[in-house]
Amino acid sequence: MLADSGVEHYRGSFKNRAMFTPLIVSGATLAISAHGTADMRPAAHRVRDVTYALAAVTGLVGTGFHFYNVGRKLGGFSWQNLFYGAPLGAPMAILLSGLIGFSSERLRESQPDEQQGPEIFDLPAGRMLAAVISVGLLGTTAEAALLHFRGAYHNPAMYLPVTLPPIGALLMAQVCVGTRTRHVAARNWMWLLVAMGFAGSGFHAYGISRNMGGFANWSQNILAGPPLPAPPSFSGLALAGLACIDLVREHPDA
């Protein structure tokens, strides 16, 4: 997210000072997440909570900015402006990272018993997060579908990020509402999405290399070609989905 927003807003020449905000917030969220990973104390941290909440707010406000950017162009919400204006769904990735991070802090302070399991706001943690991941996968798919439609799906592999993630979203919805089960299909599918996300960066790198000058002209082609850091968004959501599945498997009655 930090790299993706950096490239896209650099391409927009940071003509609005607010365009620096997602870089600062993403960097802070990344740093505070590293702190949380190293922190072994079983308690939420106020600074981490504030940072994750700020990321969520940034995602919401950024979405508003992007809708405004597209709507103010000549023709409003036309296909042309949707294709080449600010990507409507991109800021929601920051919102998702904030929600997942904030939830991780709630898991830290949760003291599960053998029957109830960990909770977030008095709801079963695994099932609640599974719902978030399911919706997040659908939203990320919609963003990929729009941009790949702009690319006319000239490579059959471009259909993968608009067909595989919706199946994963359905499987995560099943994790959210399902009864006792091992969720083997959902777990295997999340690993498939992890691989797809990283492979997508390889495809995008290939797309950049096919532009005139290839990576020898990287300063132009990285901005003009397919977004190199974007596909691992699926990998991040899928990894969070795997954590949800583990929570539900450990506490199936929660």
PDB file of N, CA, C and O in Angstrom, residues 47-48 77 90 102 129 208 220 225:
ATOM      1  N   VAL A  47      -0.873   3.728  21.377  1.00  0.00           N
ATOM      2  CA  VAL A  47      -0.325   4.359  20.168  1.00  0.00           C
ATOM      3  C   VAL A  47      -0.663   3.526  18.940  1.00  0.00           C
ATOM      4  O   VAL A  47      -1.014   4.065  17.879  1.00  0.00           O
ATOM      5  N   ARG A  48      -0.583   2.204  19.063  1.00  0.00           N
ATOM      6  CA  ARG A  48      -0.947   1.354  17.928  1.00  0.00           C
ATOM      7  C   ARG A  48      -2.429   1.509  17.603  1.00  0.00           C
ATOM      8  O   ARG A  48      -2.812   1.580  16.433  1.00  0.00           O
ATOM      9  N   PHE A  77     -18.935  10.698 -13.828  1.00  0.00           N
ATOM     10  CA  PHE A  77     -18.604   9.291 -13.632  1.00  0.00           C
ATOM     11  C   PHE A  77     -18.810   8.501 -14.929  1.00  0.00           C
ATOM     12  O   PHE A  77     -19.607   7.567 -15.003  1.00  0.00           O
ATOM     13  N   ALA A  90      -9.071   2.300  -4.323  1.00  0.00           N
ATOM     14  CA  ALA A  90      -7.714   2.139  -3.790  1.00  0.00           C
ATOM     15  C   ALA A  90      -7.572   2.553  -2.327  1.00  0.00           C
ATOM     16  O   ALA A  90      -6.943   1.840  -1.532  1.00  0.00           O
ATOM     17  N   PHE A 102      -6.400  -2.850  14.049  1.00  0.00           N
ATOM     18  CA  PHE A 102      -7.163  -2.545  15.260  1.00  0.00           C
ATOM     19  C   PHE A 102      -7.735  -3.823  15.866  1.00  0.00           C
ATOM     20  O   PHE A 102      -7.744  -3.999  17.087  1.00  0.00           O
ATOM     21  N   LEU A 129     -13.752 -11.276  11.719  1.00  0.00           N
ATOM     22  CA  LEU A 129     -12.697 -10.946  10.763  1.00  0.00           C
ATOM     23  C   LEU A 129     -12.917 -11.639   9.426  1.00  0.00           C
ATOM     24  O   LEU A 129     -12.571 -11.101   8.378  1.00  0.00           O
ATOM     25  N   ILE A 208       5.255  -4.024 -17.724  1.00  0.00           N
ATOM     26  CA  ILE A 208       6.116  -2.835 -17.755  1.00  0.00           C
ATOM     27  C   ILE A 208       7.278  -3.044 -18.716  1.00  0.00           C
ATOM     28  O   ILE A 208       7.642  -2.151 -19.493  1.00  0.00           O
ATOM     29  N   GLN A 220       9.763   6.198 -16.398  1.00  0.00           N
ATOM     30  CA  GLN A 220       8.537   6.492 -17.126  1.00  0.00           C
ATOM     31  C   GLN A 220       7.602   5.290 -17.154  1.00  0.00           C
ATOM     32  O   GLN A 220       6.391   5.425 -16.952  1.00  0.00           O
ATOM     33  N   GLY A 225       2.910   1.960 -16.913  1.00  0.00           N
ATOM     34  CA  GLY A 225       2.518   0.564 -17.044  1.00  0.00           C
ATOM     35  C   GLY A 225       1.585   0.127 -15.935  1.00  0.00           C
ATOM     36  O   GLY A 225       1.128   0.937 -15.108  1.00  0.00           O
TER      37      GLY A 225
END
